[in-house]
XYZ file of C-alpha atoms in Angstrom:
647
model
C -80.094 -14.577 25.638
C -78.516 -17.813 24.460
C -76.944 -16.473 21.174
C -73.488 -16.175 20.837
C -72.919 -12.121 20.760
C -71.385 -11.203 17.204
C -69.917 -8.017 15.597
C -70.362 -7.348 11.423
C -67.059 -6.030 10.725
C -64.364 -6.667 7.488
C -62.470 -9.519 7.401
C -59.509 -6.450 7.412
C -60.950 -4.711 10.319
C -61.562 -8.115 11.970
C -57.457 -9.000 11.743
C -56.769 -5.516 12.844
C -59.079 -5.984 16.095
C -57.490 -8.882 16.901
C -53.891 -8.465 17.015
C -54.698 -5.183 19.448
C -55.411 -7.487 22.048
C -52.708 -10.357 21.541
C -50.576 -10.631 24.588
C -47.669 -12.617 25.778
C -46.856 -13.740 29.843
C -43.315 -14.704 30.765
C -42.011 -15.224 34.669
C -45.765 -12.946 35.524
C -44.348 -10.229 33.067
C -47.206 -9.608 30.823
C -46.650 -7.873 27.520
C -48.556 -6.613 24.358
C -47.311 -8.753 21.709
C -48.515 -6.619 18.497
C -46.912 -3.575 18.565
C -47.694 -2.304 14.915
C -48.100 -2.822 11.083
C -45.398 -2.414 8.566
C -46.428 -1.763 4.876
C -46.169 -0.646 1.442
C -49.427 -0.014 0.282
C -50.396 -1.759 -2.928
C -53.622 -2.258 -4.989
C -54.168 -5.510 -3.025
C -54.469 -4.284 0.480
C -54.681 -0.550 0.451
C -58.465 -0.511 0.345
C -58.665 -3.671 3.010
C -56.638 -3.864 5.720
C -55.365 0.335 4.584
C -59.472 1.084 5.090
C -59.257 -0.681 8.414
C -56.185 0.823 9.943
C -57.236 4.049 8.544
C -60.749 3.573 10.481
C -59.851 2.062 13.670
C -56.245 0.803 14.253
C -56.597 0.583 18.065
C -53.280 0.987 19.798
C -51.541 -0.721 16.482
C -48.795 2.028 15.219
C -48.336 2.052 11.395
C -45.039 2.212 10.026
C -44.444 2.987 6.248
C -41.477 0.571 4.716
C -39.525 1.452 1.956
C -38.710 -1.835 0.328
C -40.648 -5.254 1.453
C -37.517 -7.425 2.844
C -35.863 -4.482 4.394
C -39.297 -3.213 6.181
C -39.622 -7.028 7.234
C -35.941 -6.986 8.550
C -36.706 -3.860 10.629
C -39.618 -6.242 12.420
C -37.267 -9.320 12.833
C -34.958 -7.489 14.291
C -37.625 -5.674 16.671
C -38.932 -8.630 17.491
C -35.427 -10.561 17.959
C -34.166 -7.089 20.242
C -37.405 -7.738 22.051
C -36.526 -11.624 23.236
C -39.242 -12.804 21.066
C -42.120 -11.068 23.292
C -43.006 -8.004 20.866
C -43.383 -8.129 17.163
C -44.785 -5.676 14.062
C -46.636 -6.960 11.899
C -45.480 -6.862 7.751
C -48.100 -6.407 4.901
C -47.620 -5.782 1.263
C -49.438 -6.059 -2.061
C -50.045 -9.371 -3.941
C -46.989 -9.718 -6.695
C -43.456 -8.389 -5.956
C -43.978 -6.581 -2.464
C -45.169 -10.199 -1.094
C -42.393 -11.979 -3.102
C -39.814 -9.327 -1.772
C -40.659 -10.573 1.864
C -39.269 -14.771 0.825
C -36.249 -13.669 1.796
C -37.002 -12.316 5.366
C -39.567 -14.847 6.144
C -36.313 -17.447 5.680
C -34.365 -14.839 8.098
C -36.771 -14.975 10.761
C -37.265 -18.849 10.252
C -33.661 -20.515 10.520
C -33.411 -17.949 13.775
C -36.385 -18.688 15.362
C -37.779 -15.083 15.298
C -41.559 -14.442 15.394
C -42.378 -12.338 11.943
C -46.141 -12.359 11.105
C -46.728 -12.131 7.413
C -49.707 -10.764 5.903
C -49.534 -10.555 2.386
C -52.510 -10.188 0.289
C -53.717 -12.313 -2.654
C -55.548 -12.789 -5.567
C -58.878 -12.473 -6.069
C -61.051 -15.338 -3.921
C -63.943 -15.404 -6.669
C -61.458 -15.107 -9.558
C -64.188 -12.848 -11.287
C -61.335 -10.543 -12.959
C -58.816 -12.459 -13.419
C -55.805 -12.185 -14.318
C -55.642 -9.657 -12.434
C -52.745 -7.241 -11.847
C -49.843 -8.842 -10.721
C -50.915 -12.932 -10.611
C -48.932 -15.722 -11.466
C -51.271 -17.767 -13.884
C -50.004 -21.335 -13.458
C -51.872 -22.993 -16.110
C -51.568 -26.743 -14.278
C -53.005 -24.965 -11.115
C -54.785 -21.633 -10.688
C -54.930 -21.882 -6.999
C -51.073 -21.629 -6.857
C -50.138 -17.401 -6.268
C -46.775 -15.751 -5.463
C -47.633 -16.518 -1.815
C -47.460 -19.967 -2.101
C -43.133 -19.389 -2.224
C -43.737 -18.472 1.197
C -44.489 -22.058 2.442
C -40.951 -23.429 2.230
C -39.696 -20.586 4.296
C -42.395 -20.359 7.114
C -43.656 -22.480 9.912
C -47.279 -21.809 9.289
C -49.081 -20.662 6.316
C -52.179 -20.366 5.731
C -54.482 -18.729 2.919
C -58.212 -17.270 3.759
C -60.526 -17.750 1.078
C -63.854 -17.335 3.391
C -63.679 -14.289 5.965
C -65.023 -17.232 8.901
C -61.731 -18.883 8.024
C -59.327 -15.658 9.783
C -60.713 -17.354 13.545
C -58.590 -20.472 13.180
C -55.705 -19.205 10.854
C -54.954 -16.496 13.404
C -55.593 -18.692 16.362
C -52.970 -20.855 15.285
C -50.375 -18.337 14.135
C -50.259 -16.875 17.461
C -49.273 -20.687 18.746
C -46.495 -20.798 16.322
C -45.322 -17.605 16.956
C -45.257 -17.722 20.581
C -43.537 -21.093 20.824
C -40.023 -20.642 21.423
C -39.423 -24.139 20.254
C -41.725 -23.519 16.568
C -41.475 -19.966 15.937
C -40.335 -18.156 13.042
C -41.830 -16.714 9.847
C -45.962 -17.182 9.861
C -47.911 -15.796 6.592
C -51.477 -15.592 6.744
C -52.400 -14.742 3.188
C -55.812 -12.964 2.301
C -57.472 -12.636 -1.132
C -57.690 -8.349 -1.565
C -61.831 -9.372 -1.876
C -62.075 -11.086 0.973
C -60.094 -8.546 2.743
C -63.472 -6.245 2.079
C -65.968 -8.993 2.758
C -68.164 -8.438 6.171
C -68.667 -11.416 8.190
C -70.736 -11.510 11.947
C -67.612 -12.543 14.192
C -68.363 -13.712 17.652
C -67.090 -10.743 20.454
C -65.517 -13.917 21.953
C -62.968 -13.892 18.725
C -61.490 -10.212 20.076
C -61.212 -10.616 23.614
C -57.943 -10.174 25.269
C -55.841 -13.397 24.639
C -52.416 -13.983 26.597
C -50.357 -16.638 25.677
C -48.017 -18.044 28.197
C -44.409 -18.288 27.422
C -43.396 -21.333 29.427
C -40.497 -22.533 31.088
C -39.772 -26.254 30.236
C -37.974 -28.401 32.773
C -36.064 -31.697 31.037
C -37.301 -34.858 32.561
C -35.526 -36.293 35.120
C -34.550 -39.101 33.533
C -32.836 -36.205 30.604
C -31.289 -34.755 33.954
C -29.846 -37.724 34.943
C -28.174 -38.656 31.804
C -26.616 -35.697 31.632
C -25.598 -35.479 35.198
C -23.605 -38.938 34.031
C -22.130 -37.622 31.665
C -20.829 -34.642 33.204
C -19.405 -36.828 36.281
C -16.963 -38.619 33.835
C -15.533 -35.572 32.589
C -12.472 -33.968 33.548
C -12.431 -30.781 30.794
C -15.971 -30.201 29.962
C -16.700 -26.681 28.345
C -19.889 -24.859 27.567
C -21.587 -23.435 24.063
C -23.608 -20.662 24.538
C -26.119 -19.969 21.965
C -29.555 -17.990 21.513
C -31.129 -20.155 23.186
C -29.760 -18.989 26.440
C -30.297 -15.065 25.583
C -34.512 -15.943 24.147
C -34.487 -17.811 27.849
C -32.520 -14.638 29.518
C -30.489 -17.252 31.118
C -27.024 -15.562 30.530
C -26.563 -14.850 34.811
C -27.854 -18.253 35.387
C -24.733 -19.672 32.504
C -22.393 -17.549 34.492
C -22.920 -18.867 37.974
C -23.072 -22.340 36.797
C -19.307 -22.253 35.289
C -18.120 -20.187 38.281
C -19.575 -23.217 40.400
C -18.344 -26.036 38.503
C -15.319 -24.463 36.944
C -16.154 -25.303 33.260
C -15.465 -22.454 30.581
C -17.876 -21.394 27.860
C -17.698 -20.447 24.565
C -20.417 -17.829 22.459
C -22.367 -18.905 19.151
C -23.430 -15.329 16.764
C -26.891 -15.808 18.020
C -25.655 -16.547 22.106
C -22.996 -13.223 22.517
C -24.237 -10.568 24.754
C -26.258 -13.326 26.676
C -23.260 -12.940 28.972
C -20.065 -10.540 30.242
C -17.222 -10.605 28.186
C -15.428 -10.007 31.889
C -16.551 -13.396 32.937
C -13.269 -14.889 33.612
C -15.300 -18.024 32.088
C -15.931 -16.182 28.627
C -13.966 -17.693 26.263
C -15.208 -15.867 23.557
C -16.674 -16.972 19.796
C -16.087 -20.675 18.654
C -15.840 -22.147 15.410
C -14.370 -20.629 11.644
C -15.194 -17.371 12.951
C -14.125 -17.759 16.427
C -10.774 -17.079 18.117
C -7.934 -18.254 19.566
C -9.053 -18.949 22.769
C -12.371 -20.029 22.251
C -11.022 -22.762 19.604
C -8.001 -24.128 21.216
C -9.719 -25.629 24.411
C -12.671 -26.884 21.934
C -10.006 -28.716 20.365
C -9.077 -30.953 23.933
C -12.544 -30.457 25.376
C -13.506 -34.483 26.968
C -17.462 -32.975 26.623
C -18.820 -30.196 24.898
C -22.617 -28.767 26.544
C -24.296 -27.296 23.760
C -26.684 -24.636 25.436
C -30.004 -23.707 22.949
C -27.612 -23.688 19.735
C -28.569 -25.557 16.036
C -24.675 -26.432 15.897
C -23.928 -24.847 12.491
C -20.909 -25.649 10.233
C -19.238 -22.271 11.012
C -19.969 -23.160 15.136
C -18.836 -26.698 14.900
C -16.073 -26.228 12.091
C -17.779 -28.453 9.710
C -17.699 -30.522 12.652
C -13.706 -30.594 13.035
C -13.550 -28.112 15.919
C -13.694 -31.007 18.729
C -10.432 -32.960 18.507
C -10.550 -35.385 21.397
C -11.315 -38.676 19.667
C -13.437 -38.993 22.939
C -15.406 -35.900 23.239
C -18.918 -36.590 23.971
C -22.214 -33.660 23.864
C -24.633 -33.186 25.826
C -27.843 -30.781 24.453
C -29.982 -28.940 26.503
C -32.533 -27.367 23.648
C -36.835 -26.411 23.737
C -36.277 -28.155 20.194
C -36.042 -31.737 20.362
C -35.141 -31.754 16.695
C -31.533 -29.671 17.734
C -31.357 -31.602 21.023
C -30.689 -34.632 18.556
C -28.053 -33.492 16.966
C -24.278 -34.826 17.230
C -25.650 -38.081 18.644
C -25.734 -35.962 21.840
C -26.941 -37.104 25.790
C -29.855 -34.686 24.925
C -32.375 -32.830 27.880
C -35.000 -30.748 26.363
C -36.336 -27.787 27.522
C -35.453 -24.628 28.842
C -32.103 -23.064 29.275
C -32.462 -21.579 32.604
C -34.718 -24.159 34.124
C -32.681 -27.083 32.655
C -28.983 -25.255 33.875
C -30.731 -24.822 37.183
C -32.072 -28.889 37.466
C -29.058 -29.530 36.411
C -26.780 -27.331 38.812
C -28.497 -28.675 41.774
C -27.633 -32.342 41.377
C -24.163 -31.096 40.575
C -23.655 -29.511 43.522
C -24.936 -32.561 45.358
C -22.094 -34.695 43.706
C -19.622 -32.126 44.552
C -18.548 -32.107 40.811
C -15.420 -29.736 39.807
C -13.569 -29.996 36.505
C -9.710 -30.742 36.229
C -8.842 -26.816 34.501
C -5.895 -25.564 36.713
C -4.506 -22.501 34.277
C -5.559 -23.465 30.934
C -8.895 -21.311 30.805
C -6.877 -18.132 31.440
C -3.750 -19.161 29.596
C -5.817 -19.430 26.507
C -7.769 -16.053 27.028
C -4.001 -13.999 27.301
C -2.749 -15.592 24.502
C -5.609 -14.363 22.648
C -5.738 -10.894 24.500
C -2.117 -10.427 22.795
C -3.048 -11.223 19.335
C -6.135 -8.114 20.413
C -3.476 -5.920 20.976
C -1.560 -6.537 17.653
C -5.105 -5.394 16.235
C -5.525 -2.533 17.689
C -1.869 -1.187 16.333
C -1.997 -2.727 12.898
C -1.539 0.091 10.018
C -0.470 0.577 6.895
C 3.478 1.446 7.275
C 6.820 0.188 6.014
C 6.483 -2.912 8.205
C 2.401 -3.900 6.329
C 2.160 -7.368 5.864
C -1.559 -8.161 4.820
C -3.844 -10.588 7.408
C -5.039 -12.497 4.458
C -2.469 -13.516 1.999
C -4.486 -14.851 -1.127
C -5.249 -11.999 -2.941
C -4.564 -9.978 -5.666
C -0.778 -8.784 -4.716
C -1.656 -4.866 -6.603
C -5.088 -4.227 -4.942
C -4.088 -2.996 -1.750
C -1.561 -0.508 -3.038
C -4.535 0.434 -5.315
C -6.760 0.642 -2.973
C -4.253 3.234 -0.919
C -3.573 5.782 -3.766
C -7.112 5.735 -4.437
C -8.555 6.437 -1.539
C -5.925 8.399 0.630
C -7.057 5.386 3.758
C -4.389 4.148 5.781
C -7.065 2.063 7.210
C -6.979 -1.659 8.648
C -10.657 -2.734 9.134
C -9.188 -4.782 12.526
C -7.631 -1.042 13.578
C -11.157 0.211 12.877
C -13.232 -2.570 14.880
C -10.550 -1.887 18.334
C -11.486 1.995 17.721
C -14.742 1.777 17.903
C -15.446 -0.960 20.572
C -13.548 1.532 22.506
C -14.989 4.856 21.741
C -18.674 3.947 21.163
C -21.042 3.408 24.029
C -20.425 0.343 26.180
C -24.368 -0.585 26.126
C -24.274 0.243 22.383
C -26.190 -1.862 20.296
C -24.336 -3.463 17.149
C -26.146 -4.928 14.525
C -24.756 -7.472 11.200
C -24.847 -10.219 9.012
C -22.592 -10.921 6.550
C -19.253 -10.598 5.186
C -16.024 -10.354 6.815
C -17.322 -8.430 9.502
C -19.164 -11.344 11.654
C -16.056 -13.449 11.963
C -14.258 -10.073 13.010
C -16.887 -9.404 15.261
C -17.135 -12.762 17.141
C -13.832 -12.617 17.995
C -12.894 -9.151 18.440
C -16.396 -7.530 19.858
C -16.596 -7.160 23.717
C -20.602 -7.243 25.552
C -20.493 -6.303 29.013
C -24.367 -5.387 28.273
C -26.699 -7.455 27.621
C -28.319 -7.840 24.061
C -25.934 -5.501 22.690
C -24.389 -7.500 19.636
C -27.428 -8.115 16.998
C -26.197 -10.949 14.820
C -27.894 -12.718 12.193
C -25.948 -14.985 10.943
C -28.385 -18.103 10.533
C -29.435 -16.822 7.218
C -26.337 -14.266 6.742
C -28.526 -12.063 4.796
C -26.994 -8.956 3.169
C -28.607 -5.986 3.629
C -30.342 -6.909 7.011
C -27.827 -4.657 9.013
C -29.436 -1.209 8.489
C -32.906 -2.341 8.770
C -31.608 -4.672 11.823
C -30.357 -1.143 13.218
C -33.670 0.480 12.723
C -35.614 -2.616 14.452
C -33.108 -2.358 17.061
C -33.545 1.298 18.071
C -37.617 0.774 18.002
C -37.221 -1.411 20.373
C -35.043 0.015 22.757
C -34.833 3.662 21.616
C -32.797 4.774 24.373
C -29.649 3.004 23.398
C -27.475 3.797 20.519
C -27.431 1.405 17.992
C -24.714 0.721 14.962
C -24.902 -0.845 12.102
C -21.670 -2.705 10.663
C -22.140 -3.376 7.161
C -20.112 -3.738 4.225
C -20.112 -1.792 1.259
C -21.341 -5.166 -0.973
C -24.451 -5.302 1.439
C -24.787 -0.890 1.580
C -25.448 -1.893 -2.143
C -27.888 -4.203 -1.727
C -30.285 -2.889 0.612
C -30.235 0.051 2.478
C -33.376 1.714 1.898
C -35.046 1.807 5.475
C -32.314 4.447 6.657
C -34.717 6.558 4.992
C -37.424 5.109 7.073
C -35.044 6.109 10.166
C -35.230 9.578 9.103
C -39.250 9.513 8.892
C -39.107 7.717 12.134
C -37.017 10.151 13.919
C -35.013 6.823 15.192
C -31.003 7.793 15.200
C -28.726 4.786 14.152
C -25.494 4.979 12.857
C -24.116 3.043 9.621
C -20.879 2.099 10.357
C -19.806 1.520 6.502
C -16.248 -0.958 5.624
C -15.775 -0.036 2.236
C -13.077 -2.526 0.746
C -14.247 -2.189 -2.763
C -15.503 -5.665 -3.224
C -17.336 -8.819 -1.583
C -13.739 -8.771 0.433
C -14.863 -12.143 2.488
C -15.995 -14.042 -0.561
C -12.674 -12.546 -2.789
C -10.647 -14.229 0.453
C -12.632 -18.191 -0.082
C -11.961 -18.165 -4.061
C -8.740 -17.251 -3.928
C -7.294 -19.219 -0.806
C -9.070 -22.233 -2.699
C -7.205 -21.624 -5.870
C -9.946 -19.768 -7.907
C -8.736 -16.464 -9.329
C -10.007 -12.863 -8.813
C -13.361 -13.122 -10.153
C -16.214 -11.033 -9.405
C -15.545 -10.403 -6.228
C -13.618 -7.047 -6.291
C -15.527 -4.141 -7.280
C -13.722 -3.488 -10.954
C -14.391 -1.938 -14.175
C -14.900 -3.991 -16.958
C -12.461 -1.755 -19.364
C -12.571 -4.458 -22.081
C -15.588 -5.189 -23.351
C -14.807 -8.583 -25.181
C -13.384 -10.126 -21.660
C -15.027 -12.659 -20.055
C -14.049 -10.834 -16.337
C -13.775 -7.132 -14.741
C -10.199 -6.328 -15.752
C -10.281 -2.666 -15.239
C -9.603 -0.430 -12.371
C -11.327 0.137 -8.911
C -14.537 1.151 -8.174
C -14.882 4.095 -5.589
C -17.526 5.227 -4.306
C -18.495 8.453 -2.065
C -21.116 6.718 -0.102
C -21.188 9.403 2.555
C -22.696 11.904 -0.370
C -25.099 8.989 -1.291
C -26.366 9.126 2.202
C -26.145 12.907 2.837
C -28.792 12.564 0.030
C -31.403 11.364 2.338
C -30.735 13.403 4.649
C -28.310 11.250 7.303
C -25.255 13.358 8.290
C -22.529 11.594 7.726
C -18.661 11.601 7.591
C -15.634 9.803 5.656
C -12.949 8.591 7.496
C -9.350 6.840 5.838
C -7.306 7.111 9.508
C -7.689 6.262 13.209
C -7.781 10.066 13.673
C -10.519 10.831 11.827
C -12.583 8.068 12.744
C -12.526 8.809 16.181
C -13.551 12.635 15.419
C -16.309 11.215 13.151
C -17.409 8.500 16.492
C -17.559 11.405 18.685
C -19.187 13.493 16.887
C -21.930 11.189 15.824
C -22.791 10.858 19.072
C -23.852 14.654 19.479
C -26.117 14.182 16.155
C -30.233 13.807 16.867
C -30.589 12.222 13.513
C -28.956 9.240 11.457
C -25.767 9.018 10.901
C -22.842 7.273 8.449
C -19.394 7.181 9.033
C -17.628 5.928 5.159
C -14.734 3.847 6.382
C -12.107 3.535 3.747
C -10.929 -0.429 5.279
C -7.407 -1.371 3.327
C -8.501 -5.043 1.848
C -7.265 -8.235 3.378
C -6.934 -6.180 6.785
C -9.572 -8.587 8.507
C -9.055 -11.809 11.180
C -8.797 -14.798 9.615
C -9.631 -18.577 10.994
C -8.105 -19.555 14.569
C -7.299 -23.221 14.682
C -10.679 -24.450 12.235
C -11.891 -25.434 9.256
C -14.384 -24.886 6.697
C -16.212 -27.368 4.235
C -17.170 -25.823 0.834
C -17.107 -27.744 -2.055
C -14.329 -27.299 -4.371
C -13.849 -28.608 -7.538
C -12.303 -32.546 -8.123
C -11.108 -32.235 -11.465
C -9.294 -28.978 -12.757
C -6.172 -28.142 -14.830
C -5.174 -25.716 -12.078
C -2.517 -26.384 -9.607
C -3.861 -24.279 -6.933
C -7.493 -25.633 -7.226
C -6.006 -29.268 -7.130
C -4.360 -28.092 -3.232
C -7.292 -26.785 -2.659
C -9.307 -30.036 -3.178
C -6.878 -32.105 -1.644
C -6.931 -30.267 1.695
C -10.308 -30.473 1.386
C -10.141 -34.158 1.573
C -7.571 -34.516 4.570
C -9.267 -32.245 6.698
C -12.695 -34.137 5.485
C -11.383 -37.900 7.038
C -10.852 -35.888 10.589
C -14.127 -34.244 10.523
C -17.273 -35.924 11.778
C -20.323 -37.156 9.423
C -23.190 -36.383 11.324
């Protein structure tokens, strides 16, 4: 009667058990953390952990992936849609599928999104080796294509013995339920081992619920801070993702109504609050806006609310002008409470803003802003408006001016589009859904987006732009509408990252999961062509060209164009081209009547997108050159570098 009760199963069918019954508590809400299992099947797991699903796979749902990193960007974005409190699972074969998912284990890592990572391995015994698909590192046979996982995760682990899965699992459940560690966790397992039977004790698979906790700063944090606050007269607030993980947007709201103290949005923090608050000033930084950036730039103390503080959110760390601006962090991380030499209180967004409120109110503290707050938001509502109305007419005058001077005329008599991609952005904010989700990532659209997107929903804009992968947007979409598949979701991509990965809109289609590819087609890397040239490099690989002369050393030839909507129709999406404001909106409407996924190709006129508001961007540019405009470049560089901060 004294023996420990055990059940022979797989090491595979052992995992499988055991993420059915992983669940997560928050505020008494208790949720099922494991929702499913993406995968590709491959010779290393299909007869493992396939045989096990296949067999028994509980209340687990598989989902069938059609490229590694995009079928790993679909569960990052679940899981990131889902506050952190749901995830699916990602397993692929031993070579390329588990190298494929590097690049979305570093995604959900710099965010701070749970993404469990189960690829499989090489053979434990090493009987047939090489086997198909191993890296032979003759200084070290241990080392496998897994082991590029470690720099990009914040556990790994590798199970060589089937009694080993207890603690490796154990432990990736306390990373990725942390909200101060989690991120990308690969648990690796040999495709033998995955077979191997091993008596695990019934103890192992009972139900497990880990406790999301609220952390409240210590006092002595709070009082600091209060200090600091006190001795400010124009104080204003960063908002980042810390305050939407901690659903702490309400909380952020009634704290600057109270205190009078505007706040500004990180990528990661918008949609944690209203746009309406009167508070709201919108995105800050290189891709935030007017309004946003001018009272950063006389701001006495800056609060920086569950944000790392990036160089686009800080402008290299030139966005706060006031030679005596001070920070204050309030951050679960200690590491990112450190930063800026800030007054730092760790723990919990809504349980530190509401320690913190208290005492406030006790003082009877009220910032000096009289009109400033609003005068900045109309001043930036006008330059809106100018969006909204700028075409392609007699009067055109191009947003960006480094470019190539010929392209945009080009780009017109090819393509018939009238288009400006800031005309396009106004259209749809108005037509779509107002609890829409939008998902993105990279290229010009993020800094358009940040300043011109409006969230009077919550966790409706679906940002990553820690990593600002390319090609995360569609399978972002996908993850998006999984998780709440009620809600529309779009996904605003460029045609550079369409390229690069857009493979799980097929996966949509299998799924039965509408989204809607919202596609900018510029004919080029447009927000990459706009940093070499305004930094005096020329036109090089950047817009989408021929190459008409095969002995020069660039792309020298016409303009690429490409019918993307019949690329799509292919799989089955139905989808729509649109080159005016007219037809867009008939394509927006109509998508909305469509049961299955849909892509609007939007012919954008290049150079039509926002450009910085009052920062400034370190990249390195070259010292020594023979070119004039490369020589400005660098010496800008170095002006704006002696007002910037170092650390």
């Amino acid at each position: 009667d004294n023996m420990v009760k055990t059940v022979r199963m797989t090491t595979a069918q052992a995992l499988v058990k055991f993420l059915d019954n992983q669940y997560v508590n928050m505020d008494g809400e208790e949720i099922k953390f494991v929702s499913g299992i993406f995968t590709i099947f491959g010779h290393g797991m299909v007869l493992g952990l396939g045989q096990a699903l296949d067999e028994n796979p509980g209340s687990l749902k598989v989902y069938q992936g059609r490229n590694e990193q995009g079928m790993a960007h679909v569960a990052t974005a679940y899981a990131k849609q889902n506050n952190r409190k749901r995830i699916i699972a990602c397993s692929s074969s031993i070579g390329p599928g588990a190298a494929n998912m590097v690049t979305a284990a570093a995604v959900a890592t710099v965010n701070n999104i749970p993404l469990l990572l189960l690829p499989s391995d090489t053979f434990s015994t090493r009987q047939p080796d090489p086997v198909l698909q191993q890296i032979e590192q003759s200084n070290d046979l241990s080392i496998t294509t897994n082991d590029a996982f470690k720099p990009v995760c914040k556990y790994w682990d590798r199970i060589a013995r089937p009694e080993q899965l207890m603690t490796a699992l154990i432990n990736a459940m306390r990373v990725l339920t942390d909200p101060e560690q989690s991120g990308a966790v690969c648990v690796a397992i040999p495709q033998d081992v995955q077979g191997e039977s091993f008596d695990f004790p019934e103890q192992f698979f009972q139900k497990r619920v880990h406790r999301i906790t609220r952390q409240i700063p210590a006092r002595e944090e709070i009082d600091d801070v209060i200090s600091l606050i006190l001795q400010s007269k124009f104080p204003m607030i960063i908002c980042g993702g810390g305050v939407k993980y901690s659903c702490a947007g309400t909380t952020l709201e009634k704290f600057c109504e109270d205190f009078n103290i505007p706040f500004a949005e990180t990528q990661a923090g918008k949609s944690a609050c209203s746009s309406n608050s009167p508070y709201n000033l919108g995105g800050i930084g290189v891709t935030g806006n007017l309004a946003a950036n001018t009272i950063a730039q006389k701001a006495d103390l800056v609060i920086v609310i569950g944000s790392r503080m990036t160089d686009f959110t800080t402008g290299s760390k030139s966005q706060f002008k006031n030679p005596n601006v001070r920070f204050i962090t309030l951050n679960v991380s200690k590491f990112h409470a450190y930063k800026f030499d800030s007054v730092k209180a760790v723990g919990d967004a809504k349980a530190g803003l509401e320690a913190i409120s208290t005492v406030l109110k006790e003082k009877g503290y009220h910032s000096a802003y009289t009109t400033q707050i609003q005068e900045a938001k109309e001043a930036w509502k006008k330059e809106m408006n100018f969006f909204a109305s700028y075409t392609y007419d007699d009067e055109f005058r191009p947003l960006i001016k480094a470019g190539n001077p010929d392209s945009i005329k080009e780009f017109n008599e090819l393509t018939g589009s009238k288009l400006t991609q800031v005309a396009a952005i106004s259209l749809i904010r108005e037509v779509i859904e107002k609890d829409a989700i939008i998902t993105g990532a990279s290229g010009s659209l993020p800094g358009d987006l940040q300043r011109m997107w409006t969230t009077d929903v919550k966790d409706s804009y679906h940002m990553e732009y820690g990593y600002s992968c390319m090609g995360y947007e569609i399978a972002a979409a996908l993850g998006a509408k999984i998780a709440e598949p009620n809600r529309e979701v779009y996904a605003m991509c460029g045609d550079g990252s369409y390229l690069m990965l857009h493979s799980e809109a097929v996966t949509s289609i299998q799924e039965r999961k509408k989204i809607n590819i919202l596609l900018f087609d510029n004919s080029g890397f447009g927000c990459i062509n706009n940093l070499e040239m305004s930094n005096g490099v020329g036109n090089l690989a950047t817009e989408f060209r021929y190459r008409d002369n095969e002995d020069s050393p660039s792309h020298d030839g016409g303009l690429i164009t490409i019918d993307y909507a019949m690329n799509a129709a292919g799989y089955g999406l139905k989808t729509y081209k649109a080159r005016t404001l007219e037809e867009l909106r008939d394509a927006l409407e109509d998508a909305k009547k469509q049961k299955v996924s849909t892509l609007i190709d939007i012919k954008v006129l290049p150079k039509t997108m926002t450009e910085g508001y009052d920062s400034w961007w370190h990249v390195g540019i070259a010292s020594t050159s023979k070119k004039e405009s490369v020589q400005v470049a660098y010496q800008d560089k170095e002006n704006n570098l002696k007002n910037a901060r170092r650390y």
